[in-house]
Coordinates of C-alpha atoms in Angstrom, one line a residue:
Chain A
X230 CA -5.0 -39.5 -18.8
X231 CA -1.4 -40.9 -19.9
X232 CA -0.3 -43.1 -17.3
X233 CA 3.8 -42.9 -16.8
X234 CA 5.7 -46.1 -16.8
X235 CA 7.0 -45.9 -13.3
X236 CA 3.5 -45.8 -12.2
X237 CA 2.3 -48.3 -14.9
X238 CA 5.1 -51.0 -13.7
X239 CA 3.9 -50.6 -9.7
X240 CA 0.1 -51.0 -10.7
X241 CA 0.7 -54.0 -13.5
X242 CA 3.0 -55.9 -11.0
X243 CA -0.2 -55.4 -8.0
X244 CA -2.5 -56.5 -11.2
X245 CA -0.6 -59.6 -12.0
X246 CA -0.1 -60.9 -9.0
X247 CA -3.7 -60.7 -7.6
X248 CA -4.5 -62.6 -10.7
X249 CA -2.3 -65.6 -11.4
X250 CA -3.4 -68.1 -14.0
X251 CA -5.2 -65.3 -15.8
X252 CA -4.9 -64.3 -19.2
X253 CA -5.2 -60.4 -19.6
X254 CA -5.4 -59.1 -23.4
X255 CA -3.0 -56.2 -23.8
X256 CA -5.7 -53.8 -24.6
X257 CA -6.8 -54.3 -21.4
X258 CA -3.6 -52.4 -19.9
X259 CA -3.8 -50.0 -22.9
X260 CA -7.1 -48.8 -21.8
X261 CA -6.1 -49.2 -18.5
X262 CA -3.2 -46.6 -18.9
X263 CA -4.3 -44.9 -22.0
X264 CA -1.0 -45.7 -23.3
X265 CA 0.3 -46.9 -26.5
X266 CA 0.4 -51.0 -27.3
X267 CA 4.4 -50.8 -27.8
X268 CA 4.8 -48.8 -24.3
X269 CA 2.7 -51.6 -22.9
X270 CA 4.5 -54.2 -24.7
X271 CA 7.9 -52.7 -23.4
X272 CA 6.7 -52.8 -20.0
X273 CA 5.6 -56.1 -19.9
X274 CA 9.2 -57.2 -21.4
X275 CA 10.4 -55.5 -18.3
X276 CA 8.2 -57.2 -15.8
X277 CA 9.1 -60.5 -17.6
X278 CA 12.7 -60.1 -16.9
X279 CA 12.4 -58.8 -13.2
X280 CA 10.0 -61.3 -12.2
X281 CA 12.2 -63.9 -13.6
X282 CA 15.7 -62.4 -12.2
X283 CA 14.0 -62.3 -8.5
X284 CA 12.1 -65.6 -8.7
X285 CA 8.5 -64.3 -8.8
X286 CA 7.5 -66.4 -11.4
X287 CA 7.1 -66.4 -15.3
X288 CA 5.2 -63.8 -17.1
X289 CA 3.8 -65.4 -20.0
X290 CA 3.0 -63.8 -23.1
X291 CA 0.5 -64.9 -25.8
X292 CA 0.9 -63.5 -29.2
X293 CA -2.3 -63.2 -31.7
X294 CA -5.8 -61.3 -31.1
X295 CA -6.9 -64.2 -28.4
X296 CA -3.6 -63.7 -26.8
X297 CA -2.4 -61.6 -23.8
X298 CA -0.4 -62.0 -20.9
X299 CA -0.5 -64.4 -17.8
X300 CA 1.5 -64.6 -14.7
X301 CA 2.3 -68.0 -13.6
X302 CA 3.7 -67.9 -9.9
X303 CA 6.6 -70.3 -9.1
X304 CA 9.8 -70.3 -6.9
X305 CA 13.4 -71.1 -8.0
X306 CA 14.8 -74.5 -6.4
X307 CA 17.1 -72.9 -4.2
X308 CA 14.5 -70.7 -2.5
X309 CA 12.3 -73.6 -2.4
X310 CA 15.3 -75.7 -0.4
X311 CA 15.8 -72.6 1.7
X312 CA 12.3 -72.8 2.7
X313 CA 12.2 -76.5 3.2
X314 CA 15.5 -76.5 5.1
X315 CA 13.9 -73.7 7.8
X316 CA 10.8 -75.9 8.0
X317 CA 13.0 -79.0 9.1
X318 CA 14.8 -77.0 11.4
X319 CA 11.1 -75.7 12.7
X320 CA 10.0 -79.0 13.1
X321 CA 13.1 -80.9 14.1
X322 CA 11.9 -80.3 17.6
X323 CA 11.1 -83.0 20.4
X324 CA 9.2 -80.8 22.1
X325 CA 6.6 -81.2 19.1
X326 CA 6.7 -84.8 20.0
X327 CA 2.6 -85.8 21.4
X328 CA 1.7 -89.1 23.1
X329 CA 0.9 -91.5 20.9
X330 CA 3.5 -90.9 18.4
X331 CA 2.1 -87.5 16.8
X332 CA 3.8 -84.3 15.7
X333 CA 2.5 -80.7 16.8
X334 CA 2.3 -78.5 13.8
X335 CA -0.4 -76.5 14.0
X336 CA 1.5 -73.3 14.8
X337 CA 3.6 -73.7 11.1
X338 CA -0.1 -73.5 9.6
X339 CA -0.8 -70.3 11.5
X340 CA 1.7 -67.9 9.9
X341 CA 0.2 -66.4 6.8
X342 CA 4.0 -65.8 5.2
X343 CA 4.7 -69.8 5.8
X344 CA 1.6 -70.4 4.2
X345 CA 1.9 -67.8 0.9
X346 CA 5.4 -69.7 0.3
X347 CA 3.9 -73.2 0.6
X348 CA 1.2 -72.1 -2.1
X349 CA 3.9 -70.6 -4.0
X350 CA 6.2 -74.0 -3.7
X351 CA 3.1 -76.2 -4.3
X352 CA 2.0 -74.6 -7.4
X353 CA 5.0 -74.5 -9.1
X354 CA 4.6 -78.0 -9.9
X355 CA 1.2 -77.4 -11.6
X356 CA 2.4 -74.2 -13.6
X357 CA 1.7 -75.9 -16.8
X358 CA -1.2 -78.4 -15.9
X359 CA -5.3 -77.8 -16.1
X360 CA -6.5 -77.8 -12.0
X361 CA -9.9 -76.7 -12.0
X362 CA -10.3 -76.8 -7.9
X363 CA -8.4 -77.6 -5.1
X364 CA -9.9 -80.2 -2.6
X365 CA -9.3 -81.1 1.0
X366 CA -10.7 -82.0 4.2
X367 CA -11.2 -79.8 7.2
X368 CA -9.7 -78.5 9.5
X369 CA -6.0 -78.5 9.1
X370 CA -5.7 -78.8 5.0
X371 CA -7.9 -75.6 5.0
X372 CA -4.7 -73.1 5.3
X373 CA -2.8 -74.9 2.5
X374 CA -5.7 -75.4 0.2
X375 CA -6.4 -72.1 0.3
X376 CA -3.1 -71.1 -0.1
X377 CA -2.0 -73.5 -3.5
X378 CA -5.8 -72.4 -4.6
X379 CA -4.9 -68.5 -4.4
X380 CA -1.7 -69.3 -6.3
X381 CA -3.4 -71.1 -9.0
X382 CA -6.5 -68.9 -8.6
X383 CA -9.0 -71.6 -8.5
X384 CA -11.6 -72.6 -6.1
X385 CA -10.9 -74.7 -2.8
X386 CA -13.6 -76.9 -1.6
X387 CA -13.6 -78.5 2.1
X388 CA -15.1 -82.0 2.7
X389 CA -15.9 -82.5 6.2
X390 CA -16.4 -85.5 8.9
X391 CA -19.8 -84.3 10.0
X392 CA -22.4 -82.6 7.7
X393 CA -23.3 -79.0 8.5
X394 CA -26.9 -78.0 8.3
X395 CA -25.6 -74.9 6.3
X396 CA -24.0 -77.5 3.6
X397 CA -27.4 -78.1 2.2
X398 CA -27.4 -81.8 0.3
X399 CA -24.4 -83.7 0.7
X400 CA -22.5 -86.6 -0.6
X401 CA -21.0 -88.6 1.8
X402 CA -18.2 -91.3 1.4
X403 CA -16.9 -94.2 3.9
X404 CA -13.0 -94.7 4.1
X405 CA -10.8 -96.7 6.3
X406 CA -7.9 -94.4 8.1
X407 CA -4.9 -96.4 6.7
X408 CA -3.1 -95.7 10.3
X409 CA -5.3 -97.6 12.5
X410 CA -8.4 -99.3 10.1
X411 CA -11.4 -97.2 11.3
X412 CA -14.1 -96.8 9.1
X413 CA -14.4 -92.7 8.8
X414 CA -16.9 -90.4 6.8
X415 CA -16.5 -87.6 4.9
X416 CA -18.9 -85.6 3.2
X417 CA -18.7 -82.5 0.8
X418 CA -21.5 -80.3 -0.2
X419 CA -22.9 -81.4 -3.6
X420 CA -22.9 -77.8 -4.5
X421 CA -19.4 -76.9 -3.9
X422 CA -17.6 -78.9 -6.8
X423 CA -18.5 -78.8 -10.3
X424 CA -18.6 -82.2 -12.2
X425 CA -15.7 -83.0 -14.4
X426 CA -13.3 -80.9 -12.8
X427 CA -9.6 -82.3 -12.3
X428 CA -9.0 -81.8 -8.9
X429 CA -5.7 -81.3 -6.9
X430 CA -6.1 -83.2 -3.5
X431 CA -4.5 -81.3 -0.6
X432 CA -3.7 -82.1 2.9
X433 CA -1.6 -81.3 5.6
X434 CA -0.5 -84.5 6.7
X435 CA -0.2 -88.1 4.9
X436 CA 0.5 -91.4 7.2
X437 CA -1.6 -94.4 6.3
X438 CA -3.2 -92.4 3.3
X439 CA -6.5 -93.1 4.2
X440 CA -7.4 -89.4 4.3
X441 CA -6.4 -89.2 0.5
X442 CA -8.0 -92.1 -0.6
X443 CA -11.1 -91.0 0.8
X444 CA -10.8 -87.6 -0.8
X445 CA -10.0 -89.4 -4.3
X446 CA -13.1 -91.5 -3.8
X447 CA -15.1 -88.1 -3.3
X448 CA -13.9 -86.7 -6.1
X449 CA -14.6 -89.5 -8.0
X450 CA -18.4 -89.5 -7.0
X451 CA -18.2 -85.9 -8.4
X452 CA -16.9 -87.7 -11.5
X453 CA -14.3 -85.6 -11.1
X454 CA -10.5 -86.8 -11.9
X455 CA -7.6 -86.1 -9.5
X456 CA -4.9 -84.2 -11.2
X457 CA -2.2 -84.6 -8.5
X458 CA -1.7 -85.0 -4.3
X459 CA 0.1 -82.5 -2.4
X460 CA 0.8 -82.7 1.2
X461 CA 3.2 -80.4 3.8
X462 CA 4.3 -83.6 5.3
X463 CA 4.4 -87.4 5.2
X464 CA 5.3 -89.5 8.0
X465 CA 7.8 -92.3 7.2
X466 CA 5.0 -95.2 7.3
X467 CA 4.4 -98.4 5.3
X468 CA 1.6 -97.3 3.3
X469 CA -0.3 -100.6 1.9
X470 CA -3.0 -99.4 0.4
X471 CA -1.6 -96.3 -1.1
X472 CA 1.6 -97.7 -2.8
X473 CA 0.3 -96.8 -6.5
X474 CA -0.5 -93.0 -5.6
X475 CA 1.6 -90.3 -7.1
X476 CA 2.0 -87.6 -4.6
X477 CA 4.5 -84.9 -3.4
X478 CA 5.5 -83.9 0.1
X479 CA 7.6 -80.8 1.2
X480 CA 9.1 -83.0 4.2
X481 CA 9.0 -86.3 5.7
X482 CA 8.7 -87.3 9.5
X483 CA 10.0 -89.8 11.4
X484 CA 8.3 -90.0 14.7
X485 CA 9.8 -92.4 17.3
X486 CA 9.3 -90.5 20.7
X487 CA 11.7 -88.1 19.0
X488 CA 11.3 -86.7 15.7
X489 CA 13.3 -86.7 12.5
X490 CA 12.1 -84.2 9.8
X491 CA 13.9 -84.4 6.3
X492 CA 13.1 -83.4 3.1
X493 CA 9.8 -85.1 1.6
X494 CA 9.9 -86.3 -2.1
X495 CA 8.8 -82.4 -3.8
X496 CA 12.3 -81.0 -4.2
X497 CA 13.4 -84.1 -6.2
X498 CA 10.5 -84.4 -7.8
X499 CA 10.1 -81.4 -9.1
X500 CA 13.5 -79.9 -9.0
X501 CA 15.4 -82.8 -9.3
X502 CA 17.7 -81.8 -6.6
Chain B
X1014 CA 25.4 -54.8 -9.5
X1015 CA 23.3 -51.6 -9.3
X1016 CA 19.3 -52.4 -10.3
X1017 CA 17.5 -49.9 -12.4
X1018 CA 14.7 -47.9 -11.2
X1019 CA 12.0 -50.2 -13.4
X1020 CA 13.2 -53.5 -11.9
X1021 CA 13.6 -52.0 -8.6
X1022 CA 10.0 -50.6 -8.2
X1023 CA 8.6 -54.0 -9.7
X1024 CA 10.7 -55.8 -7.0
X1025 CA 9.8 -53.3 -4.1
X1026 CA 6.0 -53.8 -5.0
X1027 CA 6.3 -57.2 -4.5
X1028 CA 8.5 -57.2 -1.7
X1029 CA 6.1 -55.2 0.4
X1030 CA 2.8 -56.6 -0.9
X1031 CA 4.3 -59.7 0.7
X1032 CA 5.3 -58.1 3.9
X1033 CA 2.2 -55.8 5.0
X1034 CA 2.5 -54.2 8.5
X1035 CA 6.1 -54.6 8.2
X1036 CA 8.8 -52.0 9.1
X1037 CA 11.8 -52.2 6.2
X1038 CA 14.5 -50.1 6.8
X1039 CA 15.5 -47.9 3.8
X1040 CA 19.0 -49.4 4.0
X1041 CA 17.9 -52.6 3.2
X1042 CA 16.7 -51.5 -0.1
X1043 CA 19.8 -49.6 -0.4
X1044 CA 21.6 -53.1 -0.3
X1045 CA 19.1 -55.1 -1.9
X1046 CA 19.7 -52.7 -5.2
X1047 CA 23.4 -51.7 -4.9
X1048 CA 21.4 -47.8 -5.3
X1049 CA 21.9 -44.5 -3.7
X1050 CA 19.5 -43.7 -0.7
X1051 CA 18.3 -40.9 -2.3
X1052 CA 17.0 -43.0 -5.4
X1053 CA 15.6 -45.6 -3.3
X1054 CA 13.9 -42.5 -1.5
X1055 CA 12.9 -41.1 -4.7
X1056 CA 11.3 -44.9 -5.8
X1057 CA 9.4 -44.8 -2.3
X1058 CA 7.8 -41.8 -3.1
X1059 CA 6.6 -43.0 -6.7
X1060 CA 5.2 -46.0 -4.7
X1061 CA 3.8 -44.4 -2.3
X1062 CA 1.8 -42.4 -4.9
X1063 CA 0.8 -44.9 -7.0
X1064 CA -0.4 -47.3 -4.2
X1065 CA -2.6 -44.4 -3.1
X1066 CA -4.5 -43.4 -6.8
X1067 CA -4.5 -47.1 -7.5
X1068 CA -6.3 -47.8 -4.1
X1069 CA -4.2 -50.5 -3.1
X1070 CA -3.0 -49.0 0.2
X1071 CA -0.6 -46.9 2.0
X1072 CA 3.0 -46.6 1.9
X1073 CA 4.1 -45.3 5.3
X1074 CA 7.6 -43.8 6.0
X1075 CA 8.7 -43.6 9.0
X1076 CA 11.8 -41.1 9.5
X1077 CA 14.7 -41.4 11.9
X1078 CA 17.7 -44.0 12.2
X1079 CA 14.8 -46.6 13.4
X1080 CA 12.5 -45.9 10.4
X1081 CA 11.8 -47.3 7.2
X1082 CA 8.8 -47.9 5.3
X1083 CA 5.4 -50.1 5.7
X1084 CA 2.8 -51.2 3.9
X1085 CA -1.0 -51.0 5.3
X1086 CA -3.2 -52.8 2.8
X1087 CA -6.6 -51.0 2.6
X1088 CA -9.5 -50.6 0.2
X1089 CA -11.1 -46.9 -0.8
X1090 CA -14.7 -46.8 0.0
X1091 CA -16.1 -47.0 -3.4
X1092 CA -14.5 -50.3 -4.3
X1093 CA -15.6 -51.6 -0.7
X1094 CA -19.0 -50.8 -1.8
X1095 CA -18.6 -52.3 -5.1
X1096 CA -17.6 -55.7 -3.4
X1097 CA -20.5 -55.5 -1.0
X1098 CA -23.1 -54.6 -3.7
X1099 CA -21.7 -58.0 -5.5
X1100 CA -21.7 -59.8 -2.5
X1101 CA -25.2 -58.9 -2.1
X1102 CA -26.2 -59.9 -5.6
X1103 CA -24.7 -63.4 -4.9
X1104 CA -26.3 -63.9 -2.2
X1105 CA -29.6 -62.7 -2.7
X1106 CA -30.7 -65.7 -4.1
X1107 CA -33.7 -67.9 -2.6
X1108 CA -31.7 -71.0 -4.3
X1109 CA -29.8 -70.6 -1.2
X1110 CA -32.3 -71.3 1.2
X1111 CA -31.9 -74.1 3.1
X1112 CA -34.7 -75.7 5.2
X1113 CA -34.8 -74.5 9.0
X1114 CA -33.8 -71.0 7.7
X1115 CA -30.5 -71.2 6.7
X1116 CA -28.3 -69.9 3.9
X1117 CA -25.6 -71.6 1.6
X1118 CA -22.7 -69.3 1.5
X1119 CA -19.6 -72.0 1.4
X1120 CA -19.3 -71.2 -2.7
X1121 CA -18.3 -67.7 -1.6
X1122 CA -15.4 -69.0 0.4
X1123 CA -14.5 -71.2 -1.9
X1124 CA -13.1 -67.9 -4.6
X1125 CA -9.3 -66.9 -3.4
X1126 CA -9.9 -63.6 -5.3
X1127 CA -13.4 -62.8 -3.2
X1128 CA -11.6 -64.1 -0.1
X1129 CA -8.3 -61.6 -0.7
X1130 CA -10.7 -58.9 -1.1
X1131 CA -12.7 -59.6 2.0
X1132 CA -9.4 -59.7 3.5
X1133 CA -8.1 -56.3 2.5
X1134 CA -11.7 -54.5 3.2
X1135 CA -11.5 -56.4 6.9
X1136 CA -7.9 -55.2 7.6
X1137 CA -8.6 -51.6 6.4
X1138 CA -10.3 -51.5 10.0
X1139 CA -7.4 -52.2 11.8
X1140 CA -4.8 -50.3 9.6
X1141 CA -3.7 -48.3 12.4
X1142 CA -4.8 -50.5 15.5
X1143 CA -2.4 -53.4 17.2
X1144 CA -3.4 -56.8 16.3
X1145 CA -1.6 -59.8 17.5
X1146 CA -3.4 -62.6 16.1
X1147 CA -6.7 -63.4 14.3
X1148 CA -8.8 -65.9 16.2
X1149 CA -11.7 -68.0 14.7
X1150 CA -13.2 -71.5 15.0
X1151 CA -13.5 -74.5 12.8
X1152 CA -14.7 -74.6 10.2
X1153 CA -16.0 -72.0 7.6
X1154 CA -14.5 -68.7 9.7
X1155 CA -10.8 -69.9 8.6
X1156 CA -10.6 -69.2 5.3
X1157 CA -11.8 -65.5 6.0
X1158 CA -9.5 -65.2 9.2
X1159 CA -6.7 -66.4 7.0
X1160 CA -7.2 -63.6 4.4
X1161 CA -7.4 -61.2 7.3
X1162 CA -4.5 -62.1 8.8
X1163 CA -2.5 -62.4 5.6
X1164 CA -3.4 -58.8 4.9
X1165 CA -2.3 -58.1 8.6
X1166 CA 0.7 -60.2 8.9
X1167 CA -0.5 -61.7 12.2
X1168 CA -1.0 -65.3 13.0
X1169 CA -4.4 -66.8 12.7
X1170 CA -5.4 -69.6 15.2
X1171 CA -8.3 -71.7 14.7
X1172 CA -10.3 -73.2 17.9
X1173 CA -12.3 -76.3 17.2
X1174 CA -15.5 -78.0 18.6
X1175 CA -13.6 -81.2 19.5
X1176 CA -9.9 -81.7 20.6
X1177 CA -7.7 -83.4 18.2
X1178 CA -4.8 -85.6 19.4
X1179 CA -2.5 -83.2 16.9
X1180 CA -3.5 -80.4 19.1
X1181 CA -1.5 -81.3 22.4
X1182 CA -3.0 -79.9 25.4
X1183 CA -5.6 -77.6 25.0
X1184 CA -8.4 -75.3 26.9
X1185 CA -11.8 -75.7 26.3
X1186 CA -14.9 -73.4 27.5
X1187 CA -18.5 -74.2 27.0
X1188 CA -20.4 -71.3 25.7
X1189 CA -24.6 -71.2 24.9
X1190 CA -25.4 -71.4 20.9
X1191 CA -27.4 -68.0 21.0
X1192 CA -29.7 -69.4 18.4
X1193 CA -30.9 -72.1 19.6
X1194 CA -30.1 -72.2 23.3
X1195 CA -27.5 -75.4 23.1
X1196 CA -24.7 -75.6 25.3
X1197 CA -21.5 -76.0 23.1
X1198 CA -17.6 -76.6 23.8
X1199 CA -14.9 -74.9 21.8
X1200 CA -11.1 -75.8 22.3
X1201 CA -7.8 -74.2 21.5
X1202 CA -4.4 -75.8 21.8
X1203 CA -2.6 -74.0 24.6
X1204 CA 0.4 -73.6 22.5
X1205 CA -1.6 -71.8 19.5
X1206 CA -2.2 -68.3 21.4
X1207 CA 0.2 -66.2 23.6
X1208 CA -0.6 -64.8 26.5
X1209 CA -1.2 -61.0 26.8
X1210 CA -1.9 -60.9 22.6
X1211 CA -4.8 -58.4 21.3
X1212 CA -7.0 -60.4 19.0
X1213 CA -9.5 -60.0 16.5
X1214 CA -12.4 -62.2 16.6
X1215 CA -13.5 -63.8 13.0
X1216 CA -16.4 -65.6 12.0
X1217 CA -18.3 -66.4 8.8
X1218 CA -21.8 -66.0 10.2
X1219 CA -23.3 -64.1 13.2
X1220 CA -26.9 -65.0 14.2
X1221 CA -27.3 -65.3 18.3
X1222 CA -23.9 -64.6 18.8
X1223 CA -22.8 -67.3 20.9
X1224 CA -20.2 -68.5 19.0
X1225 CA -18.5 -64.8 19.1
X1226 CA -19.2 -64.8 22.8
X1227 CA -17.7 -68.5 23.1
X1228 CA -14.2 -67.2 21.2
X1229 CA -14.3 -64.4 23.5
X1230 CA -14.4 -66.1 26.5
X1231 CA -11.6 -68.5 25.3
X1232 CA -9.7 -65.2 24.5
X1233 CA -10.1 -64.5 28.1
X1234 CA -8.6 -67.7 29.2
X1235 CA -5.4 -67.4 27.4
X1236 CA -5.6 -63.5 29.5
X1237 CA -5.7 -61.9 25.7
X1238 CA -7.7 -58.9 24.8
X1239 CA -10.5 -58.5 22.3
X1240 CA -9.3 -56.1 20.0
X1241 CA -12.3 -56.5 17.3
X1242 CA -15.0 -58.6 16.1
X1243 CA -15.5 -58.9 12.1
X1244 CA -18.0 -61.2 10.6
X1245 CA -18.7 -61.8 6.9
X1246 CA -22.4 -61.9 7.3
X1247 CA -24.7 -61.2 10.0
X1248 CA -28.4 -62.2 10.5
X1249 CA -31.1 -59.8 11.5
X1250 CA -31.6 -61.4 15.0
X1251 CA -32.5 -60.5 17.9
X1252 CA -29.2 -60.7 19.8
X1253 CA -30.0 -60.5 23.4
X1254 CA -26.8 -61.6 25.2
X1255 CA -24.6 -59.9 22.6
X1256 CA -26.1 -55.9 22.8
X1257 CA -22.9 -54.6 24.5
X1258 CA -20.9 -56.1 21.6
X1259 CA -18.7 -54.0 18.9
X1260 CA -18.8 -55.9 15.6
X1261 CA -18.1 -55.1 12.1
X1262 CA -20.3 -57.6 9.3
X1263 CA -20.2 -56.7 5.5
X1264 CA -23.4 -58.0 4.8
X1265 CA -26.8 -58.4 6.8
X1266 CA -29.1 -61.4 5.8
X1267 CA -32.8 -61.5 6.5
X1268 CA -34.2 -65.3 6.0
X1269 CA -37.9 -65.6 6.2
X1270 CA -38.2 -68.5 3.1
X1271 CA -36.5 -66.2 1.1
X1272 CA -33.5 -64.4 1.5
X1273 CA -32.9 -60.6 1.5
X1274 CA -29.6 -59.5 1.9
X1275 CA -28.5 -55.8 2.8
X1276 CA -25.4 -54.0 3.8
X1277 CA -23.7 -55.2 6.9
X1278 CA -22.4 -51.9 9.3
X1279 CA -18.7 -52.1 8.0
X1280 CA -19.0 -49.5 5.2
X1281 CA -21.4 -46.9 7.8
X1282 CA -19.1 -47.6 10.6
X1283 CA -15.6 -47.6 8.7
X1284 CA -16.1 -45.4 5.9
X1285 CA -19.4 -43.3 7.2
X1286 CA -21.4 -44.3 3.9

């Protein structure tokens, strides 16, 4: 039965939102709604315009027989800035100070809506890049990796500090923690990452850079290329071994018995603000 | 400027999908689109019908001054069954067998679309229940917990086997691993879970039940009530200390050098199939 435009637009919105970065042929929607190609094209035009106006993302149309429609999640600069401001306000709180010069941020990573927005902001940077997988290390990087992976619609793989029996065979690397010079180990299941992937490295917090370097070494062991590095927060810290790495961060944290949180380099790097 | 119905329907779909289990007053949409109350009511009628027909979930309208609209994600029984069948096919694979009688499943937990569907299926069970938080333990439970929490729009908190300095003060419990009688420890940051919450316990795999029992003990330490237990997979295993626990599982795994995966009790419990 032919489906009316109102119903089509609602269902198409849901369908596209669930499948970011996926090319959907026009004929798929023609069949799904038993509607003419011209009607579906008009629908997509309305979707494209509304997604743009409302800052939901880009609805990209690729013409030709092999063409179709893709939804690329992104966020407008103003909305990203507003989110980063809220995040700074939430983190700029001395009760978050932990002895030894650490900051408590786990609560931020427990809210699904916060994570959804972090994922959408980070994915904006990689809209037109080929990313095959997101790579992070347990534990606190996982929620962020999952949100970014969800917006890019690629798998995310999780390295661990100890291998578990349920990982099967693993590859491990040793790395030097940048902030305290300890040698640490990181393992990744051999089956979890495909050779020759372009991986996006994700973590919650960048201090000395050792963890990110470890993840990059691990990626190399899988013959993978590092396509980018995204962290939620970076600490204002002298990263000697990390100077040549390109990364983006949403916020920058200064810890000196009290906490000061300012913009990371993301907004400047991605939106030139 | 007044917004046209087509644009309203697209934006409302996105808006509701991003905010499950959240009551949105009619007047919010009236202001957002500068449209008459009667038009918005009609929009919501169309949304309600399409969401139902397409199996997206329930659009619930609560009348009166304190009323509004809520989106409750859910999945139709047929779609849940199809997903469980695919999952069984993917797991019914002897190459997943790991020495010692374990199954490799990490790949399943790395795909955002798989996780989205798991979250939507599990959330269907708790559509009309008050859940304040999802509780899991690192590492493999996290992606599932995040997906369920996202569909219920509640925070998810992650217990760990060792406390990290960035957890701040923690509460820890000892528990007995049901499958090998080891005593293990589980810690949770004191700030992460509010007193008197109703928590949903989530994990990837249920064998002896020790981990879930540990999480329940931890919940009790925070004066929280266990509202339910959801696991992705349960193993066919004699759970002596777990007999009285109510839980749901999507699949049931038999491991005896080769692997057999069948339905968990979810479909029967929730959909009576």
